[in-house]
Amino acid sequence: MERGYHHIGFIGAHMDNRLQRQQLNGWHKAMLEHYKNADQTVTTPETASLQFGRYALTEILQRQPELDAVICSHEDIALGVLFECQRRLLRIPSGIAVACLDGSDSCDQTYPTLTSMRIDYKKMGKEAGKMLIELLDNDNDDDGESLSQNFSYKFELRQST
């Protein structure tokens, strides 16, 4: 919104997953706090895919032709959105800006390069392993014990926004 986008959609997959629901809730909250339409979403409990990205962009554009940005829960969805924009000759980012919340090194290889959030899953996996070992090594018989940890992320601004 700080970059001047007013009609922002959200496309998400794996919506039965807690993290994905949190992302959607965060998007809704941000839209409402800025007095924007928070109805332009297309979601599925299914797996993220290029095909779903293409389908979802088509769906949102039918409802809101003035769409000027879309946030995708997964890189595969964002790639599908990029491909559909290119098929429709929609310019990125001047026609529609595209970003994803789950990016990898592939985001550097697209044209235009894809704005993304980067999470260090390798570090997350190592920490989860350490936490599991700690729980298993703990002689405490308390079955209700749970551990949680927050992980940092990196916002990578690229050409698609």
N, CA, C and O of each residue as an XYZ file, in Angstrom:
644
protein
N       0.823     -1.184      0.000
C       0.000      0.000      0.000
C       0.870      1.252      0.000
O       0.495      2.280     -0.565
N       2.037      1.156      0.640
C       2.952      2.291      0.656
C       3.465      2.618     -0.738
O       3.915      3.738     -0.976
N       3.408      1.677     -1.652
C       3.877      1.883     -3.020
C       2.749      2.355     -3.935
O       2.938      2.454     -5.148
N       1.576      2.647     -3.365
C       0.481      3.208     -4.140
C      -0.540      2.217     -4.660
O      -1.383      2.586     -5.478
N      -0.495      0.989     -4.219
C      -1.472     -0.004     -4.665
C      -2.750      0.142     -3.847
O      -2.702      0.323     -2.630
N      -3.890      0.061     -4.525
C      -5.176      0.273     -3.853
C      -6.086     -0.948     -3.895
O      -6.870     -1.171     -2.972
N      -5.987     -1.732     -4.951
C      -6.868     -2.889     -5.140
C      -5.996     -4.143     -5.104
O      -5.453     -4.578     -6.120
N      -5.882     -4.705     -3.914
C      -4.929     -5.788     -3.668
C      -5.678     -7.084     -3.377
O      -6.556     -7.130     -2.515
N      -5.321     -8.118     -4.098
C      -5.932     -9.424     -3.894
C      -4.998    -10.365     -3.159
O      -3.795    -10.121     -3.060
N      -5.571    -11.445     -2.645
C      -4.796    -12.489     -1.968
C      -5.181    -13.827     -2.572
O      -6.362    -14.150     -2.702
N      -4.162    -14.606     -2.941
C      -4.381    -15.951     -3.469
C      -3.629    -16.921     -2.573
O      -2.421    -16.782     -2.381
N      -4.336    -17.901     -2.023
C      -3.696    -18.810     -1.079
C      -4.079    -20.265     -1.266
O      -5.197    -20.585     -1.670
N      -3.131    -21.140     -0.963
C      -3.359    -22.588     -0.993
C      -3.022    -23.169      0.373
O      -2.461    -22.487      1.231
N      -3.368    -24.425      0.561
C      -3.166    -25.113      1.851
C      -3.874    -24.359      2.978
O      -3.340    -24.257      4.082
N      -5.057    -23.836      2.711
C      -5.723    -22.985      3.691
C      -6.227    -23.754      4.900
O      -6.762    -23.149      5.829
N      -6.072    -25.063      4.912
C      -6.373    -25.833      6.112
C      -5.175    -25.835      7.061
O      -5.251    -26.394      8.155
N      -4.081    -25.217      6.650
C      -2.854    -25.113      7.436
C      -2.903    -23.850      8.299
O      -3.310    -22.789      7.826
N      -2.492    -23.963      9.554
C      -2.548    -22.844     10.502
C      -1.758    -21.632     10.009
O      -2.245    -20.505     10.098
N      -0.560    -21.845      9.494
C       0.272    -20.739      9.012
C      -0.412    -20.005      7.869
O      -0.402    -18.774      7.826
N      -1.002    -20.746      6.951
C      -1.667    -20.109      5.810
C      -2.878    -19.300      6.274
O      -3.142    -18.221      5.743
N      -3.606    -19.809      7.249
C      -4.748    -19.051      7.789
C      -4.265    -17.779      8.467
O      -4.918    -16.740      8.369
N      -3.118    -17.847      9.161
C      -2.564    -16.648      9.793
C      -2.176    -15.615      8.742
O      -2.388    -14.419      8.940
N      -1.611    -16.069      7.629
C      -1.258    -15.144      6.552
C      -2.501    -14.448      6.017
O      -2.505    -13.230      5.835
N      -3.548    -15.211      5.765
C      -4.786    -14.630      5.258
C      -5.385    -13.663      6.275
O      -5.842    -12.584      5.899
N      -5.390    -14.028      7.543
C      -5.903    -13.131      8.581
C      -5.088    -11.849      8.654
O      -5.650    -10.769      8.835
N      -3.772    -11.953      8.516
C      -2.919    -10.766      8.509
C      -3.215     -9.871      7.323
O      -3.241     -8.647      7.458
N      -3.438    -10.465      6.168
C      -3.791     -9.699      4.973
C      -5.128     -8.979      5.185
O      -5.247     -7.789      4.895
N      -6.138     -9.711      5.694
C      -7.442     -9.090      5.973
C      -7.285     -7.905      6.917
O      -7.834     -6.832      6.669
N      -6.540     -8.096      7.992
C      -6.356     -7.039      8.984
C      -5.693     -5.814      8.355
O      -6.134     -4.687      8.581
N      -4.647     -6.026      7.576
C      -3.950     -4.904      6.930
C      -4.873     -4.164      5.971
O      -4.867     -2.934      5.926
N      -5.656     -4.898      5.213
C      -6.570     -4.258      4.266
C      -7.608     -3.413      5.000
O      -7.860     -2.269      4.623
N      -8.200     -3.968      6.032
C      -9.230     -3.240      6.768
C      -8.659     -2.028      7.494
O      -9.315     -0.989      7.567
N      -7.446     -2.148      8.031
C      -6.821     -1.013      8.714
C      -6.567      0.150      7.762
O      -6.502      1.301      8.195
N      -6.425     -0.137      6.482
C      -6.187      0.907      5.482
C      -7.446      1.192      4.656
O      -7.373      1.798      3.587
N      -8.599      0.747      5.166
C      -9.895      0.997      4.538
C      -9.944      0.501      3.098
O     -10.474      1.176      2.215
N      -9.390     -0.674      2.873
C      -9.375     -1.283      1.545
C     -10.329     -2.473      1.514
O     -10.688     -3.024      2.555
N     -10.731     -2.858      0.314
C     -11.599     -4.007      0.116
C     -10.848     -5.280      0.499
O      -9.805     -5.587     -0.078
N     -11.375     -6.009      1.459
C     -10.729     -7.244      1.924
C     -11.450     -8.484      1.402
O     -11.320     -9.568      1.972
N     -12.210     -8.325      0.316
C     -12.989     -9.442     -0.220
C     -12.339    -10.131     -1.410
O     -12.824    -11.168     -1.861
N     -11.264     -9.581     -1.919
C     -10.680    -10.123     -3.147
C      -9.683    -11.236     -2.846
O      -8.470    -11.051     -2.951
N     -10.213    -12.379     -2.474
C      -9.378    -13.540     -2.179
C      -9.865    -14.740     -2.980
O     -11.056    -14.888     -3.255
N      -8.923    -15.579     -3.341
C      -9.231    -16.891     -3.898
C      -8.328    -17.857     -3.151
O      -7.104    -17.736     -3.197
N      -8.931    -18.811     -2.467
C      -8.147    -19.755     -1.665
C      -8.611    -21.185     -1.924
O      -9.705    -21.431     -2.431
N      -7.743    -22.106     -1.558
C      -8.057    -23.527     -1.687
C      -7.334    -24.302     -0.591
O      -6.245    -23.905     -0.176
N      -7.913    -25.392     -0.118
C      -7.184    -26.253      0.815
C      -6.182    -27.149      0.076
O      -5.372    -27.832      0.703
N      -6.244    -27.138     -1.243
C      -5.388    -28.000     -2.064
C      -3.954    -27.471     -2.118
O      -3.637    -26.429     -1.546
N      -3.111    -28.203     -2.809
C      -1.704    -27.872     -2.976
C      -1.533    -26.654     -3.881
O      -2.291    -26.468     -4.833
N      -0.537    -25.830     -3.576
C      -0.203    -24.680     -4.415
C       0.314    -25.173     -5.763
O       1.045    -26.161     -5.834
N      -0.078    -24.470     -6.838
C       0.382    -24.867     -8.166
C       0.355    -23.674     -9.112
O      -0.304    -22.668     -8.853
N       1.084    -23.811    -10.212
C       1.059    -22.791    -11.257
C      -0.356    -22.650    -11.812
O      -0.835    -21.538    -12.035
N      -1.016    -23.773    -12.030
C      -2.366    -23.758    -12.590
C      -3.333    -23.019    -11.676
O      -4.175    -22.253    -12.145
N      -3.213    -23.248    -10.378
C      -4.100    -22.550     -9.451
C      -3.833    -21.046     -9.491
O      -4.776    -20.257     -9.421
N      -2.585    -20.638     -9.600
C      -2.258    -19.213     -9.708
C      -2.906    -18.579    -10.921
O      -3.464    -17.486    -10.830
N      -2.837    -19.258    -12.057
C      -3.453    -18.738    -13.289
C      -4.972    -18.654    -13.132
O      -5.584    -17.644    -13.476
N      -5.567    -19.715    -12.612
C      -7.016    -19.747    -12.403
C      -7.454    -18.645    -11.436
O      -8.416    -17.925    -11.703
N      -6.745    -18.519    -10.317
C      -7.142    -17.564     -9.276
C      -7.037    -16.125     -9.767
O      -7.898    -15.303     -9.454
N      -5.992    -15.809    -10.532
C      -5.886    -14.450    -11.073
C      -7.070    -14.161    -11.989
O      -7.656    -13.081    -11.923
N      -7.420    -15.108    -12.833
C      -8.577    -14.939    -13.721
C      -9.839    -14.686    -12.909
O     -10.635    -13.809    -13.244
N     -10.017    -15.449    -11.851
C     -11.188    -15.309    -10.971
C     -11.249    -13.913    -10.341
O     -12.300    -13.273    -10.354
N     -10.134    -13.446     -9.797
C     -10.119    -12.127     -9.151
C     -10.344    -11.021    -10.174
O     -11.086    -10.076     -9.906
N      -9.716    -11.125    -11.338
C      -9.879    -10.084    -12.361
C     -11.316     -9.996    -12.856
O     -11.767     -8.913    -13.229
N     -12.043    -11.103    -12.869
C     -13.457    -11.063    -13.254
C     -14.267    -10.271    -12.239
O     -15.201     -9.558    -12.607
N     -13.915    -10.392    -10.966
C     -14.633     -9.687     -9.899
C     -14.135     -8.261     -9.721
O     -14.916     -7.371     -9.386
N     -12.843     -8.033     -9.942
C     -12.245     -6.718     -9.700
C     -11.237     -6.403    -10.815
O     -10.035     -6.601    -10.641
N     -11.734     -5.912    -11.962
C     -10.848     -5.634    -13.092
C      -9.776     -4.584    -12.784
O      -8.743     -4.537    -13.452
N     -10.018     -3.755    -11.786
C      -9.047     -2.711    -11.434
C      -7.953     -3.208    -10.489
O      -7.179     -2.404     -9.969
N      -7.879     -4.508    -10.263
C      -6.841     -5.103     -9.416
C      -5.477     -4.565     -9.834
O      -5.131     -4.599    -11.015
N      -4.693     -4.064     -8.862
C      -3.359     -3.561     -9.212
C      -2.232     -4.264     -8.465
O      -1.061     -3.960     -8.691
N      -2.571     -5.204     -7.574
C      -1.534     -5.981     -6.880
C      -2.149     -7.272     -6.349
O      -3.339     -7.335     -6.041
N      -1.310     -8.292     -6.252
C      -1.768     -9.557     -5.688
C      -0.649    -10.150     -4.837
O       0.521    -10.143     -5.218
N      -1.042    -10.660     -3.680
C      -0.118    -11.344     -2.776
C      -0.476    -12.824     -2.808
O      -1.639    -13.200     -2.663
N       0.535    -13.648     -2.998
C       0.327    -15.094     -3.112
C       0.969    -15.808     -1.930
O       2.057    -15.438     -1.489
N       0.299    -16.819     -1.428
C       0.823    -17.547     -0.272
C       2.049    -18.382     -0.617
O       2.862    -18.671      0.261
N       2.196    -18.769     -1.864
C       3.286    -19.656     -2.273
C       3.919    -19.177     -3.576
O       3.283    -18.524     -4.404
N       5.163    -19.516     -3.722
C       5.906    -19.165     -4.931
C       5.270    -19.764     -6.184
O       5.170    -19.083     -7.205
N       4.843    -21.012     -6.127
C       4.229    -21.638     -7.304
C       2.994    -20.871     -7.767
O       2.773    -20.713     -8.967
N       2.203    -20.403     -6.834
C       1.022    -19.615     -7.189
C       1.456    -18.319     -7.858
O       0.904    -17.936     -8.890
N       2.442    -17.642     -7.277
C       2.924    -16.378     -7.835
C       3.474    -16.575     -9.248
O       3.277    -15.723    -10.114
N       4.157    -17.682     -9.480
C       4.661    -17.966    -10.827
C       3.499    -18.142    -11.799
O       3.555    -17.648    -12.926
N       2.459    -18.832    -11.380
C       1.267    -18.963    -12.217
C       0.637    -17.615    -12.519
O       0.180    -17.376    -13.636
N       0.610    -16.728    -11.518
C       0.080    -15.375    -11.715
C       0.951    -14.624    -12.723
O       0.426    -13.975    -13.627
N       2.278    -14.706    -12.575
C       3.179    -14.055    -13.537
C       2.903    -14.551    -14.954
O       2.795    -13.752    -15.885
N       2.790    -15.861    -15.115
C       2.558    -16.433    -16.443
C       1.221    -15.969    -17.022
O       1.128    -15.662    -18.210
N       0.193    -15.920    -16.180
C      -1.123    -15.481    -16.655
C      -1.094    -14.003    -17.031
O      -1.709    -13.605    -18.021
N      -0.390    -13.192    -16.256
C      -0.242    -11.770    -16.610
C       0.453    -11.636    -17.957
O       0.032    -10.842    -18.798
N       1.503    -12.401    -18.164
C       2.227    -12.346    -19.433
C       1.344    -12.826    -20.583
O       1.386    -12.256    -21.673
N       0.551    -13.861    -20.352
C      -0.358    -14.361    -21.386
C      -1.378    -13.298    -21.773
O      -1.751    -13.182    -22.940
N      -1.828    -12.521    -20.788
C      -2.823    -11.472    -21.022
C      -2.185    -10.142    -21.431
O      -2.890     -9.155    -21.642
N      -0.876    -10.112    -21.542
C      -0.113     -8.900    -21.863
C      -0.303     -7.808    -20.810
O      -0.295     -6.619    -21.130
N      -0.471     -8.218    -19.563
C      -0.547     -7.269    -18.445
C       0.873     -6.995    -17.972
O       1.627     -7.924    -17.683
N       1.229     -5.746    -17.896
C       2.587     -5.381    -17.506
C       2.762     -5.521    -15.997
O       1.887     -5.160    -15.211
N       3.915     -6.054    -15.622
C       4.268     -6.216    -14.215
C       5.469     -5.324    -13.955
O       6.456     -5.446    -14.680
N       5.453     -4.454    -12.991
C       4.432     -4.203    -11.975
C       3.471     -3.067    -12.310
O       2.555     -2.804    -11.531
N       3.647     -2.380    -13.450
C       2.807     -1.211    -13.715
C       1.336     -1.566    -13.901
O       0.468     -0.753    -13.580
N       1.035     -2.756    -14.409
C      -0.354     -3.192    -14.530
C      -0.823     -3.913    -13.284
O      -1.862     -3.584    -12.712
N      -0.053     -4.893    -12.875
C      -0.325     -5.654    -11.647
C       1.008     -5.985    -10.992
O       1.923     -6.502    -11.633
N       1.101     -5.680     -9.715
C       2.278     -6.059     -8.931
C       2.026     -7.440     -8.340
O       0.893     -7.784     -8.005
N       3.097     -8.231     -8.213
C       2.963     -9.603     -7.709
C       4.030     -9.855     -6.651
O       5.199     -9.523     -6.846
N       3.618    -10.446     -5.528
C       4.561    -10.817     -4.464
C       4.121    -12.148     -3.871
O       2.950    -12.521     -3.945
N       5.083    -12.861     -3.279
C       4.731    -14.119     -2.621
C       5.300    -14.156     -1.206
O       6.293    -13.497     -0.897
N       4.653    -14.936     -0.369
C       5.026    -15.036      1.037
C       5.924    -16.231      1.315
O       6.255    -16.499      2.470
N       6.318    -16.942      0.287
C       7.104    -18.160      0.473
C       8.057    -18.301     -0.701
O       7.858    -19.146     -1.573
N       9.096    -17.470     -0.721
C       9.989    -17.437     -1.865
C      11.248    -18.264     -1.693
O      11.642    -18.601     -0.576
N      11.877    -18.588     -2.827
C      13.138    -19.326     -2.836
C      14.087    -18.635     -3.811
O      13.809    -17.534     -4.286
N      15.193    -19.279     -4.102
C      16.142    -18.732     -5.067
C      15.522    -18.574     -6.453
O      16.002    -17.770     -7.252
N      14.486    -19.313     -6.744
C      13.829    -19.215     -8.053
C      13.262    -17.824     -8.306
O      13.107    -17.421     -9.459
N      12.953    -17.091     -7.250
C      12.400    -15.746     -7.407
C      13.383    -14.810     -8.104
O      12.977    -13.812     -8.700
N      14.666    -15.127     -8.032
C      15.687    -14.335     -8.722
C      15.764    -14.680    -10.203
O      16.385    -13.946    -10.971
N      15.151    -15.773    -10.618
C      15.302    -16.274    -11.982
C      14.128    -15.938    -12.892
O      14.205    -16.173    -14.098
N      13.053    -15.399    -12.351
C      11.882    -15.086    -13.172
C      12.068    -13.738    -13.848
O      12.970    -12.974    -13.503
N      11.204    -13.458    -14.815
C      11.172    -12.121    -15.396
C       9.738    -11.641    -15.383
O       8.863    -12.256    -15.993
N       9.498    -10.548    -14.691
C      10.445     -9.843    -13.830
C      10.749    -10.667    -12.576
O      10.011    -11.590    -12.230
N      11.842    -10.318    -11.905
C      12.168    -11.030    -10.670
C      11.037    -10.817     -9.669
O      10.386     -9.772     -9.668
N      10.810    -11.808     -8.823
C       9.618    -11.871     -7.979
C       9.894    -11.422     -6.550
O      10.742    -11.996     -5.866
N       9.180    -10.399     -6.101
C       9.261     -9.938     -4.716
C       8.745    -11.047     -3.799
O       7.722    -11.672     -4.080
N       9.469    -11.284     -2.696
C       9.066    -12.394     -1.830
C       9.523    -12.203     -0.393
O      10.380    -11.375     -0.085
N       8.917    -13.000      0.465
C       9.381    -13.168      1.835
C      10.208    -14.440      1.823
O       9.807    -15.446      1.238
N      11.362    -14.393      2.469
C      12.239    -15.566      2.499
C      12.329    -16.053      3.934
O      12.660    -15.292      4.843
N      12.034    -17.313      4.125
C      12.143    -17.955      5.432
C      13.247    -18.995      5.334
O      13.305    -19.757      4.368
N      14.116    -19.028      6.325
C      15.223    -19.981      6.324
C      14.717    -21.322      6.862
O      14.804    -21.596      8.059
N      14.186    -22.151      5.957
C      13.608    -23.431      6.360
C      14.664    -24.401      6.864
O      14.372    -25.252      7.705
N      15.878    -24.285      6.363
C      16.950    -25.158      6.841
C      17.211    -24.893      8.323
O      17.331    -25.826      9.117
N      17.297    -23.620      8.683
C      17.498    -23.250     10.086
C      16.296    -23.691     10.921
O      16.453    -24.192     12.034
N      15.102    -23.502     10.376
C      13.890    -23.890     11.088
C      13.891    -25.392     11.363
O      13.538    -25.826     12.460
N      14.285    -26.179     10.375
C      14.341    -27.629     10.545
C      15.353    -28.047     11.596
O      15.081    -28.930     12.410
N      16.530    -27.413     11.582
C      17.556    -27.728     12.580
C      17.061    -27.410     13.986
O      17.238    -28.205     14.910
N      16.442    -26.252     14.140
C      15.933    -25.856     15.456
C      14.812    -26.788     15.915
O      14.737    -27.143     17.091
N      13.949    -27.178     14.990
C      12.872    -28.111     15.350
C      13.459    -29.443     15.803
O      12.976    -30.047     16.761
N      14.499    -29.899     15.115
C      15.175    -31.137     15.514
C      15.763    -31.035     16.905
O      15.633    -31.957     17.710
N      16.413    -29.910     17.190
C      16.989    -29.691     18.526
C      15.897    -29.696     19.593
O      16.071    -30.265     20.670
N      14.772    -29.058     19.281
C      13.679    -29.005     20.247
C      13.102    -30.397     20.498
O      12.769    -30.735     21.634
N      12.985    -31.200     19.448
C      12.486    -32.573     19.614
C      13.432    -33.405     20.470
O      12.994    -34.145     21.351
N      14.726    -33.282     20.208
C      15.712    -34.012     21.010
C      15.627    -33.576     22.465
O      15.689    -34.406     23.373
N      15.484    -32.276     22.686
C      15.363    -31.756     24.052
C      14.133    -32.339     24.742
O      14.202    -32.734     25.906
N      13.015    -32.392     24.034
C      11.799    -32.969     24.619
C      11.975    -34.458     24.913
O      11.528    -34.943     25.953
N      12.622    -35.180     24.005
C      12.828    -36.618     24.201
C      13.818    -36.903     25.325
O      13.666    -37.882     26.055
N      14.828    -36.052     25.465
C      15.830    -36.238     26.516
C      15.330    -35.820     27.891
O      15.886    -36.223     28.912
N      14.293    -35.020     27.909
C      13.747    -34.520     29.164
C      13.058    -35.677     29.887
O      12.180    -36.333     29.325
N      13.457    -35.921     31.121
C      12.876    -37.018     31.902
C      11.512    -36.673     32.478
O      10.864    -37.516     33.100
N      11.084    -35.458     32.277
C       9.798    -35.027     32.797
C       8.688    -35.800     32.079
O       8.688    -35.898     30.851
N       7.762    -36.336     32.833
C       6.665    -37.110     32.255
C       5.472    -36.240     31.863
O       4.398    -36.764     31.571
N       5.646    -34.936     31.854
C       4.556    -34.026     31.514
C       4.289    -34.083     30.008
O       5.029    -33.496     29.219
N       3.237    -34.788     29.620
C       2.899    -34.927     28.197
C       2.355    -33.639     27.603
O       2.299    -33.511     26.380
N       1.955    -32.694     28.419
C       1.357    -31.459     27.927
C       2.361    -30.380     27.580
O       1.973    -29.296     27.143
N       3.648    -30.652     27.765
C       4.659    -29.637     27.505
C       4.765    -29.358     26.008
O       4.764    -30.275     25.187
N       4.856    -28.095     25.678
C       5.069    -27.728     24.279
C       6.088    -26.602     24.221
O       6.220    -25.808     25.152
N       6.787    -26.554     23.134
C       7.785    -25.518     22.910
C       7.410    -24.758     21.654
O       6.808    -25.310     20.733
N       7.770    -23.494     21.627
C       7.559    -22.719     20.407
C       8.742    -21.788     20.218
O       9.440    -21.437     21.169
N       8.946    -21.405     18.996
C      10.049    -20.514     18.680
C       9.656    -19.679     17.470
O       9.050    -20.183     16.525
N      10.002    -18.416     17.509
C       9.776    -17.542     16.366
C      11.020    -17.530     15.490
O      12.144    -17.582     15.988
N      10.808    -17.460     14.185
C      11.911    -17.418     13.236
C      11.833    -16.136     12.431
O      10.749    -15.636     12.129
N      12.980    -15.622     12.096
C      13.017    -14.389     11.323
C      12.734    -14.687      9.850
O      12.790    -15.834      9.406
N      12.437    -13.649      9.126
C      12.209    -13.747      7.694
C      12.900    -12.567      7.033
O      13.283    -11.606      7.699
N      13.052    -12.645      5.753
C      13.703    -11.580      5.001
C      12.774    -11.155      3.872
O      12.328    -11.984      3.078
N      12.488     -9.869      3.806
C      11.678     -9.323      2.715
C      12.616     -8.972      1.572
O      13.549     -8.190      1.752
N      12.377     -9.540      0.403
C      13.235     -9.313     -0.756
C      12.442     -8.590     -1.839
O      11.682     -9.201     -2.591
N      12.636     -7.276     -1.898
C      11.959     -6.427     -2.881
C      12.635     -6.610     -4.236
O      13.843     -6.419     -4.374
N      11.842     -6.979     -5.224
C      12.378     -7.198     -6.568
C      11.509     -6.481     -7.602
O      10.670     -5.656     -7.240
N      11.700     -6.785     -8.855
C      11.071     -6.056     -9.959
C       9.557     -6.216    -10.047
O       8.895     -5.359    -10.634
N       8.993     -7.264     -9.496
C       7.558     -7.524     -9.682
C       6.656     -6.593     -8.878
O       5.436     -6.611     -9.038
N       7.258     -5.784     -8.018
C       6.469     -4.787     -7.290
C       7.085     -3.435     -7.519
O       6.589     -2.435     -7.001
